[in-house]
Each structure stands twice: as C-alpha cells, then as structure tokens.
Tab-separated table of C-alpha atoms in Angstrom:
chain	number	residue	atom	x	y	z
A	74	UNK	CA	-111.719	56.083	-9.803
A	75	UNK	CA	-110.238	59.455	-9.205
A	76	UNK	CA	-106.707	60.428	-8.596
A	77	UNK	CA	-107.236	61.524	-5.240
A	78	UNK	CA	-109.362	58.419	-4.240
A	79	UNK	CA	-108.001	55.752	-1.710
A	80	UNK	CA	-107.904	51.914	-2.545
A	81	UNK	CA	-110.887	50.209	-0.900
A	82	UNK	CA	-110.354	47.427	1.440
A	83	UNK	CA	-112.285	44.229	0.245
A	84	UNK	CA	-113.336	41.468	2.530
A	85	UNK	CA	-113.422	38.084	0.433
A	86	UNK	CA	-116.253	35.923	1.337
A	87	UNK	CA	-114.128	32.811	0.798
A	88	UNK	CA	-110.752	31.267	0.863
A	89	UNK	CA	-108.806	32.268	-2.413
A	90	UNK	CA	-105.391	31.090	-2.086
A	91	UNK	CA	-102.772	33.636	-2.533
A	92	UNK	CA	-101.884	33.314	1.034
A	93	UNK	CA	-99.753	30.776	0.023
A	94	UNK	CA	-97.423	32.865	-1.787
A	95	UNK	CA	-94.521	32.797	1.065
A	96	UNK	CA	-94.531	28.923	0.968
A	97	UNK	CA	-94.203	28.942	-2.830
A	98	UNK	CA	-91.486	31.182	-2.443
A	99	UNK	CA	-89.691	29.099	0.102
A	100	UNK	CA	-90.235	25.827	-2.016
A	101	UNK	CA	-88.858	27.635	-5.081
A	102	UNK	CA	-85.697	28.956	-2.991
A	103	UNK	CA	-85.225	25.171	-1.371
A	104	UNK	CA	-85.397	23.729	-5.090
A	105	UNK	CA	-83.014	26.029	-6.495
A	106	UNK	CA	-80.486	26.188	-3.501
A	107	UNK	CA	-78.757	28.963	-2.275
A	108	UNK	CA	-75.179	30.551	-2.776
A	109	UNK	CA	-72.993	32.230	-0.319
A	110	UNK	CA	-69.546	33.577	-0.516
A	111	UNK	CA	-67.353	34.414	2.302
A	112	UNK	CA	-63.812	36.255	1.882
A	113	UNK	CA	-61.322	35.654	4.780
A	114	UNK	CA	-58.786	38.484	5.197
A	115	UNK	CA	-56.018	37.898	7.507
A	116	UNK	CA	-52.277	37.324	8.176
A	117	UNK	CA	-50.933	34.014	7.323
A	118	UNK	CA	-51.341	31.624	10.355
A	119	UNK	CA	-54.124	33.641	11.928
A	120	UNK	CA	-56.702	30.970	12.050
A	121	UNK	CA	-58.905	31.609	9.042
A	122	UNK	CA	-59.191	27.948	7.945
A	123	UNK	CA	-59.824	26.376	11.358
A	124	UNK	CA	-62.569	29.080	12.078
A	125	UNK	CA	-64.243	28.227	8.945
A	126	UNK	CA	-64.333	24.490	9.442
A	127	UNK	CA	-65.688	25.368	12.906
A	128	UNK	CA	-68.257	27.503	11.686
A	129	UNK	CA	-69.777	24.691	9.384
A	130	UNK	CA	-68.911	22.046	11.441
A	131	UNK	CA	-66.815	20.265	8.864
A	132	UNK	CA	-63.263	19.830	7.222
A	133	UNK	CA	-62.548	22.101	4.244
A	134	UNK	CA	-59.458	21.429	1.846
A	135	UNK	CA	-56.850	23.805	2.996
A	136	UNK	CA	-53.127	23.735	2.896
A	137	UNK	CA	-50.780	25.628	5.138
A	138	UNK	CA	-48.940	28.714	3.278
A	139	UNK	CA	-45.533	29.931	3.863
A	140	UNK	CA	-44.532	33.471	4.862
A	141	UNK	CA	-42.203	34.390	1.800
A	142	UNK	CA	-44.779	34.601	-1.157
A	143	UNK	CA	-43.825	37.610	-3.249
A	144	UNK	CA	-47.727	38.750	-3.554
A	145	UNK	CA	-51.071	38.181	-2.148
A	146	UNK	CA	-52.876	35.463	-3.975
A	147	UNK	CA	-56.598	34.718	-3.698
A	148	UNK	CA	-57.667	30.995	-3.802
A	149	UNK	CA	-61.435	30.319	-3.938
A	150	UNK	CA	-62.755	26.944	-2.979
A	151	UNK	CA	-66.301	26.074	-3.818
A	152	UNK	CA	-68.405	23.130	-1.558
A	153	UNK	CA	-71.881	21.700	-2.058
A	154	UNK	CA	-73.267	21.563	1.478
A	155	UNK	CA	-76.654	20.309	2.537
A	156	UNK	CA	-78.458	20.686	6.177
A	157	UNK	CA	-81.888	18.969	6.175
A	158	UNK	CA	-83.327	19.774	2.787
A	159	UNK	CA	-81.497	22.883	1.999
A	160	UNK	CA	-78.735	22.968	-0.193
A	161	UNK	CA	-76.075	25.865	0.077
A	162	UNK	CA	-73.406	26.558	-2.568
A	163	UNK	CA	-70.660	27.777	-0.205
A	164	UNK	CA	-67.364	29.548	-1.676
A	165	UNK	CA	-64.474	30.281	0.925
A	166	UNK	CA	-62.067	32.862	-0.516
A	167	UNK	CA	-58.526	32.783	1.325
A	168	UNK	CA	-55.984	35.829	1.188
A	169	UNK	CA	-52.842	33.486	0.577
A	170	UNK	CA	-49.580	35.522	1.981
A	171	UNK	CA	-51.698	38.514	3.199
A	172	UNK	CA	-49.346	41.213	5.216
A	173	UNK	CA	-46.461	39.029	4.348
A	174	UNK	CA	-44.575	41.391	1.963
A	175	UNK	CA	-42.440	44.339	2.756
A	176	UNK	CA	-44.620	46.605	0.408
A	177	UNK	CA	-48.219	45.995	1.794
A	178	UNK	CA	-49.567	48.266	-1.106
A	179	UNK	CA	-50.327	45.284	-3.218
A	180	UNK	CA	-52.052	43.461	-0.310
A	181	UNK	CA	-55.084	45.073	-0.402
A	182	UNK	CA	-55.091	46.052	-4.125
A	183	UNK	CA	-55.277	42.299	-5.080
A	184	UNK	CA	-58.370	41.964	-2.987
A	185	UNK	CA	-60.229	44.933	-4.560
A	186	UNK	CA	-59.327	43.321	-7.818
A	187	UNK	CA	-60.805	40.112	-7.071
A	188	UNK	CA	-64.209	41.625	-5.789
A	189	UNK	CA	-64.304	43.881	-8.919
A	190	UNK	CA	-63.621	40.803	-11.205
A	191	UNK	CA	-66.795	38.954	-9.591
A	192	UNK	CA	-68.634	41.974	-10.162
A	193	UNK	CA	-67.878	42.349	-13.559
A	194	UNK	CA	-68.569	38.942	-14.179
A	195	UNK	CA	-72.098	39.143	-12.928
A	196	UNK	CA	-72.582	42.207	-15.007
A	197	UNK	CA	-71.458	40.931	-18.100
A	198	UNK	CA	-74.003	37.811	-17.487
A	199	UNK	CA	-76.539	40.785	-16.782
A	200	UNK	CA	-76.018	42.804	-19.956
A	201	UNK	CA	-76.361	39.536	-22.041
A	202	UNK	CA	-79.193	39.243	-24.584
A	203	UNK	CA	-80.032	35.698	-23.518
A	204	UNK	CA	-79.229	35.803	-19.845
A	205	UNK	CA	-79.266	32.837	-17.605
A	206	UNK	CA	-79.036	34.468	-14.049
A	207	UNK	CA	-81.242	31.381	-12.625
A	208	UNK	CA	-78.369	28.963	-13.143
A	209	UNK	CA	-75.728	31.239	-13.123
A	210	UNK	CA	-73.086	30.498	-10.328
A	211	UNK	CA	-73.016	33.968	-8.316
A	212	UNK	CA	-69.336	34.481	-7.004
A	213	UNK	CA	-70.022	37.974	-5.709
A	214	UNK	CA	-68.638	38.344	-2.113
A	215	UNK	CA	-71.146	38.505	0.020
A	216	UNK	CA	-69.176	38.837	3.425
A	217	UNK	CA	-65.877	39.912	4.332
A	218	UNK	CA	-64.481	38.332	7.873
A	219	UNK	CA	-61.646	40.618	8.432
A	220	UNK	CA	-59.345	38.778	11.004
A	221	UNK	CA	-57.447	41.221	13.448
A	222	UNK	CA	-54.426	40.017	15.313
A	223	UNK	CA	-54.945	39.741	18.987
A	224	UNK	CA	-52.445	42.451	19.903
A	225	UNK	CA	-54.211	44.301	22.513
A	226	UNK	CA	-52.867	47.547	21.389
A	227	UNK	CA	-54.985	48.392	18.660
A	228	UNK	CA	-55.305	47.892	14.771
A	229	UNK	CA	-52.450	47.997	12.223
A	230	UNK	CA	-51.963	50.521	9.406
A	231	UNK	CA	-52.638	47.701	7.085
A	232	UNK	CA	-55.981	46.924	8.726
A	233	UNK	CA	-57.221	50.567	8.737
A	234	UNK	CA	-56.206	50.952	5.012
A	235	UNK	CA	-57.501	47.676	3.644
A	236	UNK	CA	-60.819	47.791	5.227
A	237	UNK	CA	-61.056	51.646	4.062
A	238	UNK	CA	-60.658	50.108	0.697
A	239	UNK	CA	-63.140	47.478	1.217
A	240	UNK	CA	-65.944	49.307	2.546
A	241	UNK	CA	-67.790	50.349	-0.280
A	242	UNK	CA	-67.614	46.935	-2.166
A	243	UNK	CA	-68.148	44.372	0.587
A	244	UNK	CA	-69.929	43.780	4.102
A	245	UNK	CA	-66.982	43.938	6.535
A	246	UNK	CA	-67.427	42.170	9.688
A	247	UNK	CA	-64.315	42.268	11.779
A	248	UNK	CA	-63.362	39.770	14.113
A	249	UNK	CA	-60.356	38.876	16.690
A	250	UNK	CA	-58.756	36.046	15.903
A	251	UNK	CA	-57.450	33.450	18.720
A	252	UNK	CA	-58.929	35.520	21.421
A	253	UNK	CA	-58.181	33.271	24.142
A	254	UNK	CA	-54.474	34.903	23.876
A	255	UNK	CA	-55.674	37.810	25.836
A	256	UNK	CA	-57.569	38.112	28.987
A	257	UNK	CA	-61.381	39.444	29.323
A	258	UNK	CA	-60.251	42.676	30.640
A	259	UNK	CA	-57.620	43.368	27.881
A	260	UNK	CA	-60.140	42.220	25.284
A	261	UNK	CA	-62.793	44.473	26.283
A	262	UNK	CA	-60.292	47.405	26.085
A	263	UNK	CA	-59.310	46.235	22.733
A	264	UNK	CA	-62.638	46.094	21.300
A	265	UNK	CA	-63.281	49.537	22.546
A	266	UNK	CA	-59.909	50.731	20.931
A	267	UNK	CA	-60.624	49.242	17.755
A	268	UNK	CA	-63.974	50.572	17.306
A	269	UNK	CA	-63.061	54.010	18.209
A	270	UNK	CA	-59.926	53.659	15.551
A	271	UNK	CA	-62.394	52.497	12.656
A	272	UNK	CA	-64.819	55.649	13.573
A	273	UNK	CA	-61.818	58.190	13.937
A	274	UNK	CA	-60.591	56.999	10.651
A	275	UNK	CA	-64.177	56.865	8.803
A	276	UNK	CA	-63.977	53.062	8.190
A	277	UNK	CA	-67.806	51.710	7.715
A	278	UNK	CA	-68.284	48.190	8.752
A	279	UNK	CA	-71.359	46.017	8.337
A	280	UNK	CA	-74.177	46.886	10.576
A	281	UNK	CA	-76.520	44.173	11.228
A	282	UNK	CA	-80.258	45.104	10.537
A	283	UNK	CA	-82.417	46.549	13.048
A	284	UNK	CA	-85.562	47.325	10.756
A	285	UNK	CA	-87.061	43.788	11.126
A	286	UNK	CA	-89.040	43.422	14.567
A	287	UNK	CA	-88.171	39.721	14.919
A	288	UNK	CA	-84.501	40.145	15.190
A	289	UNK	CA	-84.104	44.218	15.805
A	290	UNK	CA	-83.210	43.859	19.566
A	291	UNK	CA	-80.785	40.587	19.121
A	292	UNK	CA	-79.349	42.782	16.089
A	293	UNK	CA	-78.928	46.017	18.121
A	294	UNK	CA	-77.018	44.041	21.152
A	295	UNK	CA	-74.809	42.417	18.363
A	296	UNK	CA	-73.811	45.488	16.878
A	297	UNK	CA	-72.692	46.866	20.342
A	298	UNK	CA	-70.566	43.489	20.683
A	299	UNK	CA	-68.616	44.114	17.684
A	300	UNK	CA	-65.795	43.128	16.774
A	301	UNK	CA	-66.558	39.331	17.856
A	302	UNK	CA	-63.637	37.691	19.799
A	303	UNK	CA	-63.664	34.052	18.478
A	304	UNK	CA	-61.741	30.924	18.829
A	305	UNK	CA	-61.514	28.294	16.401
A	306	UNK	CA	-61.211	24.455	16.895
A	307	UNK	CA	-61.052	21.181	15.126
A	308	UNK	CA	-60.666	19.231	18.230
A	309	UNK	CA	-63.000	17.970	20.779
A	310	UNK	CA	-62.115	17.963	24.407
A	311	UNK	CA	-64.042	15.944	27.055
A	312	UNK	CA	-65.498	18.461	29.877
A	313	UNK	CA	-67.277	16.601	32.314
A	314	UNK	CA	-69.333	13.893	30.681
A	315	UNK	CA	-69.700	15.523	27.526
A	316	UNK	CA	-67.090	15.970	24.342
A	317	UNK	CA	-66.934	19.798	23.452
A	318	UNK	CA	-65.328	21.476	20.621
A	319	UNK	CA	-62.290	23.557	22.176
A	320	UNK	CA	-58.625	24.267	23.008
A	321	UNK	CA	-57.011	22.168	25.825
A	322	UNK	CA	-54.535	24.228	27.874
A	323	UNK	CA	-52.169	23.297	30.821
A	324	UNK	CA	-54.631	25.612	32.909
A	325	UNK	CA	-58.025	24.566	31.483
A	326	UNK	CA	-60.286	24.191	28.470
A	327	UNK	CA	-61.553	26.861	26.130
A	328	UNK	CA	-64.737	25.972	24.992
A	329	UNK	CA	-65.563	27.475	21.580
A	330	UNK	CA	-69.251	27.243	21.775
A	331	UNK	CA	-69.391	28.524	25.265
A	332	UNK	CA	-70.524	32.239	25.052
A	333	UNK	CA	-68.802	32.983	28.291
A	334	UNK	CA	-65.498	31.999	26.902
A	335	UNK	CA	-65.802	33.788	23.326
A	336	UNK	CA	-68.143	35.061	20.731
A	337	UNK	CA	-67.833	32.351	18.336
A	338	UNK	CA	-71.531	31.588	18.724
A	339	UNK	CA	-72.754	34.891	18.598
A	340	UNK	CA	-70.785	35.049	15.324
A	341	UNK	CA	-72.122	31.996	13.839
A	342	UNK	CA	-75.994	32.921	14.884
A	343	UNK	CA	-75.601	36.317	13.166
A	344	UNK	CA	-73.502	35.299	10.068
A	345	UNK	CA	-75.619	32.074	9.156
A	346	UNK	CA	-78.718	31.747	11.237
A	347	UNK	CA	-80.115	35.334	11.252
A	348	UNK	CA	-78.491	37.566	8.662
A	349	UNK	CA	-77.033	35.534	5.712
A	350	UNK	CA	-79.955	36.394	3.458
A	351	UNK	CA	-79.469	40.186	4.441
A	352	UNK	CA	-75.946	39.980	3.381
A	353	UNK	CA	-76.695	38.497	0.272
A	354	UNK	CA	-79.270	41.107	-0.475
A	355	UNK	CA	-77.084	44.316	0.587
A	356	UNK	CA	-74.367	42.923	-1.655
A	357	UNK	CA	-76.731	42.993	-4.440
A	358	UNK	CA	-78.743	46.001	-3.819
A	359	UNK	CA	-76.131	48.317	-2.384
A	360	UNK	CA	-72.476	47.196	-3.370
A	361	UNK	CA	-73.135	45.926	-6.818
A	362	UNK	CA	-75.408	48.489	-7.794
A	363	UNK	CA	-72.678	51.227	-6.903
A	364	UNK	CA	-70.410	49.274	-9.017
A	365	UNK	CA	-73.003	48.560	-11.960
A	366	UNK	CA	-73.919	52.380	-11.829
A	367	UNK	CA	-70.110	53.462	-12.090
A	368	UNK	CA	-69.379	50.764	-15.015
A	369	UNK	CA	-72.499	51.926	-16.893
A	370	UNK	CA	-71.677	55.443	-16.761
A	371	UNK	CA	-68.136	54.609	-17.970
A	372	UNK	CA	-70.018	52.993	-20.809
A	373	UNK	CA	-71.743	56.026	-21.573
A	374	UNK	CA	-75.249	54.881	-20.209
A	375	UNK	CA	-77.210	57.700	-18.403
A	376	UNK	CA	-80.787	57.584	-17.026
A	377	UNK	CA	-81.338	61.426	-17.837
A	378	UNK	CA	-80.303	63.659	-20.488
A	379	UNK	CA	-78.675	67.029	-20.464
A	380	UNK	CA	-82.188	68.627	-19.813
A	381	UNK	CA	-82.525	66.039	-16.895
A	382	UNK	CA	-85.190	64.104	-18.835
A	383	UNK	CA	-85.668	60.751	-18.991
A	384	UNK	CA	-83.856	58.836	-21.614
A	385	UNK	CA	-84.401	55.251	-22.947
A	386	UNK	CA	-81.548	52.425	-23.022
A	387	UNK	CA	-81.889	52.477	-26.888
A	388	UNK	CA	-81.534	56.057	-27.202
A	389	UNK	CA	-78.268	56.010	-25.049
A	390	UNK	CA	-77.306	53.245	-27.480
A	391	UNK	CA	-78.015	54.887	-30.581
A	392	UNK	CA	-76.420	58.226	-29.373
A	393	UNK	CA	-73.254	56.034	-28.243
A	394	UNK	CA	-73.113	54.264	-31.482
A	395	UNK	CA	-73.337	57.549	-33.480
A	396	UNK	CA	-70.627	58.948	-31.300
A	397	UNK	CA	-68.596	55.599	-31.677
A	398	UNK	CA	-69.222	55.676	-35.772
A	399	UNK	CA	-67.827	59.491	-35.485
A	400	UNK	CA	-64.880	58.444	-33.683
A	401	UNK	CA	-64.449	55.687	-35.890
A	402	UNK	CA	-64.555	58.170	-38.641
A	403	UNK	CA	-62.227	60.670	-37.253
A	404	UNK	CA	-59.495	58.148	-36.373
A	405	UNK	CA	-60.015	56.889	-40.099
A	406	UNK	CA	-59.045	60.126	-41.538
A	407	UNK	CA	-56.296	60.762	-38.925
A	408	UNK	CA	-54.785	57.442	-39.666
A	409	UNK	CA	-55.185	58.010	-43.792
A	410	UNK	CA	-53.445	61.492	-43.222
A	411	UNK	CA	-50.643	60.088	-41.048
A	412	UNK	CA	-50.075	57.367	-43.725
A	413	UNK	CA	-50.129	59.745	-46.637
A	414	UNK	CA	-47.816	62.043	-44.755
A	415	UNK	CA	-45.487	59.120	-43.899
A	416	UNK	CA	-45.537	57.920	-47.303
A	417	UNK	CA	-44.492	61.657	-48.521
A	418	UNK	CA	-41.802	61.498	-45.914
A	419	UNK	CA	-40.704	58.166	-47.095
A	420	UNK	CA	-40.801	59.443	-50.943
A	421	UNK	CA	-38.533	62.408	-50.011
A	422	UNK	CA	-36.131	60.235	-48.135
A	423	UNK	CA	-35.963	57.879	-51.004
A	424	UNK	CA	-35.474	60.650	-53.501
A	425	UNK	CA	-32.544	62.256	-51.624
A	426	UNK	CA	-31.066	58.692	-51.340
A	427	UNK	CA	-31.632	58.425	-55.055
A	428	UNK	CA	-29.871	61.674	-55.538
A	429	UNK	CA	-27.141	60.799	-53.439
A	430	UNK	CA	-26.420	57.566	-55.015
A	431	UNK	CA	-26.462	58.971	-58.534
A	432	UNK	CA	-24.120	61.668	-57.311
A	433	UNK	CA	-21.846	59.074	-56.180
A	434	UNK	CA	-22.211	57.043	-59.495
A	435	UNK	CA	-21.279	60.218	-61.273
A	436	UNK	CA	-18.276	60.691	-59.239
A	437	UNK	CA	-17.138	57.035	-59.486
A	438	UNK	CA	-17.601	57.363	-63.290
A	439	UNK	CA	-15.374	60.275	-63.346
A	440	UNK	CA	-12.893	58.502	-61.230
A	441	UNK	CA	-12.951	55.674	-63.494
A	442	UNK	CA	-12.580	57.585	-66.545
A	443	UNK	CA	-9.427	59.362	-65.037
A	444	UNK	CA	-8.022	55.964	-63.996
A	445	UNK	CA	-8.771	54.574	-67.596
A	446	UNK	CA	-7.200	57.658	-69.220
A	447	UNK	CA	-4.226	57.052	-66.946
A	448	UNK	CA	-4.113	53.501	-67.734
A	449	UNK	CA	-4.328	54.100	-71.298
A	450	UNK	CA	-1.327	56.711	-70.965
A	451	UNK	CA	0.712	54.535	-69.099
A	452	UNK	CA	0.154	51.804	-71.727
A	453	UNK	CA	0.847	53.987	-74.515
A	454	UNK	CA	4.228	55.161	-72.434
A	455	UNK	CA	4.996	51.789	-72.204
A	456	UNK	CA	4.576	51.008	-75.755
A	457	UNK	CA	6.747	53.518	-76.791
A	458	UNK	CA	9.328	52.605	-74.338
A	459	UNK	CA	9.268	49.362	-75.606
A	460	UNK	CA	9.784	50.568	-79.253
A	461	UNK	CA	12.580	52.544	-78.270
A	462	UNK	CA	13.983	49.660	-76.432
A	463	UNK	CA	13.855	47.257	-79.194
A	464	UNK	CA	15.362	50.395	-81.526
A	465	UNK	CA	18.032	50.616	-79.012
A	466	UNK	CA	18.561	46.817	-78.808
A	467	UNK	CA	18.806	46.768	-82.563
A	468	UNK	CA	20.967	49.406	-82.863
A	469	UNK	CA	23.373	48.226	-80.224
A	470	UNK	CA	23.185	44.657	-81.621
A	471	UNK	CA	24.435	46.011	-85.155
A	472	UNK	CA	27.116	48.197	-83.468
A	473	UNK	CA	28.130	44.840	-81.678
A	474	UNK	CA	28.389	43.185	-84.992
A	475	UNK	CA	30.177	45.941	-86.651
A	476	UNK	CA	32.818	45.686	-83.986
A	477	UNK	CA	33.060	42.304	-84.042
A	478	UNK	CA	33.481	42.185	-87.992
A	479	UNK	CA	36.007	45.068	-87.809
A	480	UNK	CA	38.033	43.141	-85.392
A	481	UNK	CA	38.117	40.109	-87.405
A	482	UNK	CA	39.274	41.803	-90.677
A	483	UNK	CA	42.137	43.590	-88.715
A	484	UNK	CA	43.283	40.319	-87.218
A	485	UNK	CA	43.137	38.734	-90.679
A	486	UNK	CA	45.116	41.390	-92.171
A	487	UNK	CA	48.050	41.400	-89.166
A	488	UNK	CA	48.337	37.628	-90.249
A	489	UNK	CA	48.940	38.374	-93.524
A	490	UNK	CA	51.520	40.651	-93.080
A	491	UNK	CA	53.344	38.488	-90.677
A	492	UNK	CA	53.642	35.717	-92.888
A	493	UNK	CA	55.037	38.066	-95.764
A	494	UNK	CA	57.846	39.224	-93.381
A	495	UNK	CA	58.855	35.664	-92.854
A	496	UNK	CA	59.213	34.561	-96.294
A	497	UNK	CA	61.306	37.601	-97.147
A	498	UNK	CA	63.943	36.747	-94.446
C-alpha cells in the first residue's frame, strides 16, 4: 500500500464480536472499582464535613476542630462506598485549621506540599521496575472544592493567593458555602464579583468539558453558573407530606435538594454523575503530567538531546550515570585533597606545639638547675655556718671551762693564805 493511499472501509459479511469492547471495559472497571479523592479547602466551621455527608448521603467520620491550631493540618480519610454493583474508594482530605493563623502564608504551602507528595508517591510507583499500578491506591487529588465565605463582598486575599497556587496542581471548583445566609439578589451579585475577581487575577478554575455532545450543553450552562451556591444539612425536615433534607428556620425551610433554593443538586450532578471521570482523567493527563515532566527534568531525563534529536531512556540513563560517576570522582579527589591539606595543617600545628613544649621544658630545666645550684650553695653555706658554730661553741666552752678553773684556783689560794695568817696570831 502506497504512502499516499487511503484506508479502505470493509463491510463484514457476518458478526465478529469486537463491538463488545465497551462492555468488556465496563465489566473490567466495575470489577476493579474506582478511586476518587476530594480536597476540601475552607475555613473552620464553614460546613465542609456537612456538605460531604450531604453529597454522598451518608455520615463520614469527622471531628470539630478549634480555631487556635498553630498551623494547617491535612487529614485524609478513605471510605469504601458501594452503589448498586459499583464500588468507589473515596478519600476526603480536610484542611484543619485553614485560615486561623495570623501568618496565612503557611496555609496554602501545606496544601501544595500535600498535593505534591501524592504526585511524588504515584511517580515513584510508576518508576519502579516491577510496578503494581493496577492495585495501587491512587491518592492524587482529583478535585478541590474551595469553600468561599458568604460575605457578599468578594474574595479574601487568602482565597486568591491559595487558588493561584493550586490552579496548576488540581481541578478547582469554587463553591459558596452556607448560601442561605444571603439573599438571592445579593447572591447573584456575589457570584459575578467572584468570577470577575478570579478573571482579573488570572486564576484558572476547572471548566466542565464541552467536547462531549451528550453533555456539552449542560456543562456549558453549568460553567456560566459557577461558583455553585450550596447548602448542606444532615437533618430531614417535614414539608407537606414528605421528609426532605433541609434546614429549618423561623421563617421557613431551606430545602437542600430544591434547585430554586440552592445549587446543591447542580454541584452533585456535575461532580459525581457527569464529570467525575473527566476530573480523574484531567488530573492524570494534565496536572500529574506537568509535575512528572518537571521532576524528570530535575532528575536529568530529556526527550531530545542538544541537537533536538530523540534520545532514549537508556542513553539518558547512561549519560546521567557517567556524569554522576565523574561527579563522584571529582568529589572524591576534592575530599582527598582537603583531607591531605587538613593533615598537613594539623601536623604543622602539632610541630609548633611540640616545639613550644620543648622550649618550655628547656626553660623549666634551666630554672630547675639554677634552683638546685642555689639549694646546693645554701646547703654548703649552712654546713660552713654549722662548722663555724660548732667551732665557736667548742671555743666558748673551753674558755668557760678555763675561767671556772682559774676562779677555783684563786679561791683555794686565798683560803690558804687566810688560814696562815690566823695561825701566826
């Protein structure tokens, strides 16, 4: 067949059976089940947990949080839901303490960090040699419901900053929480003000797809209604002969599932019944691909080389490995040289210390010799003084003895002379 020839269309003479492929895909998907992850971003007490309970017509595990948390904490809870024969693994991520801190900068940083952590976990599983993506629990955030306070005055600065940070990482659907707090006229103006502020600040939110003919018209209409003004309630109120989900006020009842009262049913239809698969697909094909491309480029993997020619994964790996080995060799040489230099410096320091100690030893040795000489001289002088003292002592004793003997002899002569005179008389 030539390069310019067109494909021929053949008519089969009998039934083959590949028209059952859609049914096979449906059966396989039903057998494996589905995963859907919702991130609820909003201030404490704005009604995030209540709306989730209302959306899925059940009661999830949720605990009220205080307003004095030091930082934003993200809590994820996973539930196994089943409707008819379809199983859904639903993960609801709540931003506990969002907007309660004085420094609001950490509020959106914690959310961005959580989303990127889920992307990184999926990427690491994808890069494994032996992958298990068919049984891997996908925790990537498919949809972010951003709860806006029903002030009627427009968005807060934290709302614009946070949505701007999240727009490239997750599908954002803005909703006005507790919409029964403002009148319909104020609500209409509030919606217009919110959309104009988002457009003026370049914030891109999720747009329901209009490429599918079956839901293009509905999705186009819903895009013009954004943001959805919703009311959530876990209570049932009797209206006429029916019990409806709603909120009882002194002036009447706000019916959650009444489209003339709020946009809850529109949100439920768009989020769950019509566009859940598109949210999952866009998360994988758009947001995750952006993150994956950035991370692989950070790792050094590229699709083309410097000459814009395709480059294989193995070539990139080998090139990266060579660069890594060269870097290791260079760092090894640097470490060795630095070690040798430090050893030389240490040796020089030790030599200087040794020389200083030797000089101190010689000085002490001289001082000791001089001290010893002085001691010897003192000892010698003491010996001489002792000898002189003994000589003088001996001499003094001899003189004293001589004096005593002379005195004794004189006394004896005088006594003899006296006796002689007496006899003559």
